[in-house]
Amino acid sequence: MKERSYSELMKSGAMNRQKSSESFVLELYIEMLLSEVLLTSKKEKLLTLIDQAIDDRNQEAFVHLSTQYRELNKQFGS
């Protein structure tokens, strides 16, 4: 087996740390993207249900769904 010098080992370690860091950032970005898609989907569904409650003149459903929508916005700061 070929022995590597100290500088080669240090370079190799630095490259591994950089790859690990890049991997972490990529995973974080993917997680954020999926969260955003899920949030947008939930909001769209609630808005559709709110519109349906208005069309049906269902005040109870409207109040309940509107409260859920406001809580979702408050929870995610949107």
PDB file of C-alpha atoms in Angstrom:
ATOM      1  CA  MET A   1       0.000   0.000   0.000  1.00  0.00           C
ATOM      2  CA  LYS A   2       1.269   3.437  -0.929  1.00  0.00           C
ATOM      3  CA  GLU A   3       1.973   5.711   2.018  1.00  0.00           C
ATOM      4  CA  ARG A   4       0.788   9.288   1.694  1.00  0.00           C
ATOM      5  CA  SER A   5       2.593  12.322   3.000  1.00  0.00           C
ATOM      6  CA  TYR A   6       1.237  14.545   5.737  1.00  0.00           C
ATOM      7  CA  SER A   7       0.315  17.304   3.250  1.00  0.00           C
ATOM      8  CA  GLU A   8      -1.545  14.814   1.044  1.00  0.00           C
ATOM      9  CA  LEU A   9      -3.483  13.570   4.078  1.00  0.00           C
ATOM     10  CA  MET A  10      -4.347  17.155   5.084  1.00  0.00           C
ATOM     11  CA  LYS A  11      -5.515  17.996   1.568  1.00  0.00           C
ATOM     12  CA  SER A  12      -7.611  14.853   1.486  1.00  0.00           C
ATOM     13  CA  GLY A  13      -9.191  15.711   4.853  1.00  0.00           C
ATOM     14  CA  ALA A  14      -9.961  19.240   3.707  1.00  0.00           C
ATOM     15  CA  MET A  15     -11.615  17.932   0.539  1.00  0.00           C
ATOM     16  CA  ASN A  16     -13.726  15.498   2.566  1.00  0.00           C
ATOM     17  CA  ARG A  17     -14.853  18.287   4.908  1.00  0.00           C
ATOM     18  CA  GLN A  18     -15.722  20.493   1.940  1.00  0.00           C
ATOM     19  CA  LYS A  19     -17.750  17.709   0.312  1.00  0.00           C
ATOM     20  CA  SER A  20     -19.496  17.059   3.626  1.00  0.00           C
ATOM     21  CA  SER A  21     -20.314  20.756   3.980  1.00  0.00           C
ATOM     22  CA  GLU A  22     -21.620  20.958   0.410  1.00  0.00           C
ATOM     23  CA  SER A  23     -23.734  17.871   1.009  1.00  0.00           C
ATOM     24  CA  PHE A  24     -25.218  19.407   4.157  1.00  0.00           C
ATOM     25  CA  VAL A  25     -26.092  22.633   2.339  1.00  0.00           C
ATOM     26  CA  LEU A  26     -27.693  20.688  -0.508  1.00  0.00           C
ATOM     27  CA  GLU A  27     -29.758  18.605   1.923  1.00  0.00           C
ATOM     28  CA  LEU A  28     -30.835  21.754   3.749  1.00  0.00           C
ATOM     29  CA  TYR A  29     -31.848  23.402   0.474  1.00  0.00           C
ATOM     30  CA  ILE A  30     -33.875  20.341  -0.549  1.00  0.00           C
ATOM     31  CA  GLU A  31     -35.597  20.250   2.838  1.00  0.00           C
ATOM     32  CA  MET A  32     -36.482  23.950   2.559  1.00  0.00           C
ATOM     33  CA  LEU A  33     -37.804  23.470  -0.949  1.00  0.00           C
ATOM     34  CA  LEU A  34     -40.002  20.541   0.086  1.00  0.00           C
ATOM     35  CA  SER A  35     -41.321  22.490   3.079  1.00  0.00           C
ATOM     36  CA  GLU A  36     -42.198  25.409   0.824  1.00  0.00           C
ATOM     37  CA  VAL A  37     -44.021  23.135  -1.627  1.00  0.00           C
ATOM     38  CA  LEU A  38     -45.954  21.495   1.215  1.00  0.00           C
ATOM     39  CA  LEU A  39     -46.887  24.869   2.734  1.00  0.00           C
ATOM     40  CA  THR A  40     -48.035  26.224  -0.621  1.00  0.00           C
ATOM     41  CA  SER A  41     -50.100  23.095  -1.229  1.00  0.00           C
ATOM     42  CA  LYS A  42     -51.788  23.327   2.192  1.00  0.00           C
ATOM     43  CA  LYS A  43     -52.565  27.012   1.678  1.00  0.00           C
ATOM     44  CA  GLU A  44     -54.052  26.400  -1.764  1.00  0.00           C
ATOM     45  CA  LYS A  45     -56.213  23.570  -0.419  1.00  0.00           C
ATOM     46  CA  LEU A  46     -57.473  25.725   2.450  1.00  0.00           C
ATOM     47  CA  LEU A  47     -58.232  28.621   0.094  1.00  0.00           C
ATOM     48  CA  THR A  48     -60.202  26.279  -2.171  1.00  0.00           C
ATOM     49  CA  LEU A  49     -62.177  24.986   0.807  1.00  0.00           C
ATOM     50  CA  ILE A  50     -62.765  28.554   2.043  1.00  0.00           C
ATOM     51  CA  ASP A  51     -64.079  29.529  -1.394  1.00  0.00           C
ATOM     52  CA  GLN A  52     -66.358  26.491  -1.371  1.00  0.00           C
ATOM     53  CA  ALA A  53     -67.671  27.415   2.094  1.00  0.00           C
ATOM     54  CA  ILE A  54     -68.433  30.932   0.821  1.00  0.00           C
ATOM     55  CA  ASP A  55     -70.210  29.536  -2.240  1.00  0.00           C
ATOM     56  CA  ASP A  56     -72.228  27.182  -0.017  1.00  0.00           C
ATOM     57  CA  ARG A  57     -72.919  30.013   2.462  1.00  0.00           C
ATOM     58  CA  ASN A  58     -71.546  27.775   5.209  1.00  0.00           C
ATOM     59  CA  GLN A  59     -70.491  30.258   7.866  1.00  0.00           C
ATOM     60  CA  GLU A  60     -69.313  27.624  10.351  1.00  0.00           C
ATOM     61  CA  ALA A  61     -66.967  25.991   7.819  1.00  0.00           C
ATOM     62  CA  PHE A  62     -65.780  29.407   6.652  1.00  0.00           C
ATOM     63  CA  VAL A  63     -64.848  30.510  10.183  1.00  0.00           C
ATOM     64  CA  HIS A  64     -63.133  27.184  10.950  1.00  0.00           C
ATOM     65  CA  LEU A  65     -61.132  27.114   7.691  1.00  0.00           C
ATOM     66  CA  SER A  66     -60.224  30.803   7.923  1.00  0.00           C
ATOM     67  CA  THR A  67     -58.880  30.210  11.426  1.00  0.00           C
ATOM     68  CA  GLN A  68     -56.775  27.303  10.146  1.00  0.00           C
ATOM     69  CA  TYR A  69     -55.470  29.495   7.309  1.00  0.00           C
ATOM     70  CA  ARG A  70     -54.530  32.331   9.685  1.00  0.00           C
ATOM     71  CA  GLU A  71     -52.786  29.874  12.043  1.00  0.00           C
ATOM     72  CA  LEU A  72     -50.834  28.386   9.145  1.00  0.00           C
ATOM     73  CA  ASN A  73     -49.706  31.851   8.078  1.00  0.00           C
ATOM     74  CA  LYS A  74     -48.784  32.750  11.654  1.00  0.00           C
ATOM     75  CA  GLN A  75     -46.883  29.489  12.163  1.00  0.00           C
ATOM     76  CA  PHE A  76     -44.757  29.921   9.042  1.00  0.00           C
ATOM     77  CA  GLY A  77     -44.543  33.708   9.071  1.00  0.00           C
ATOM     78  CA  SER A  78     -46.101  34.184   5.673  1.00  0.00           C
TER      79      SER A  78
END
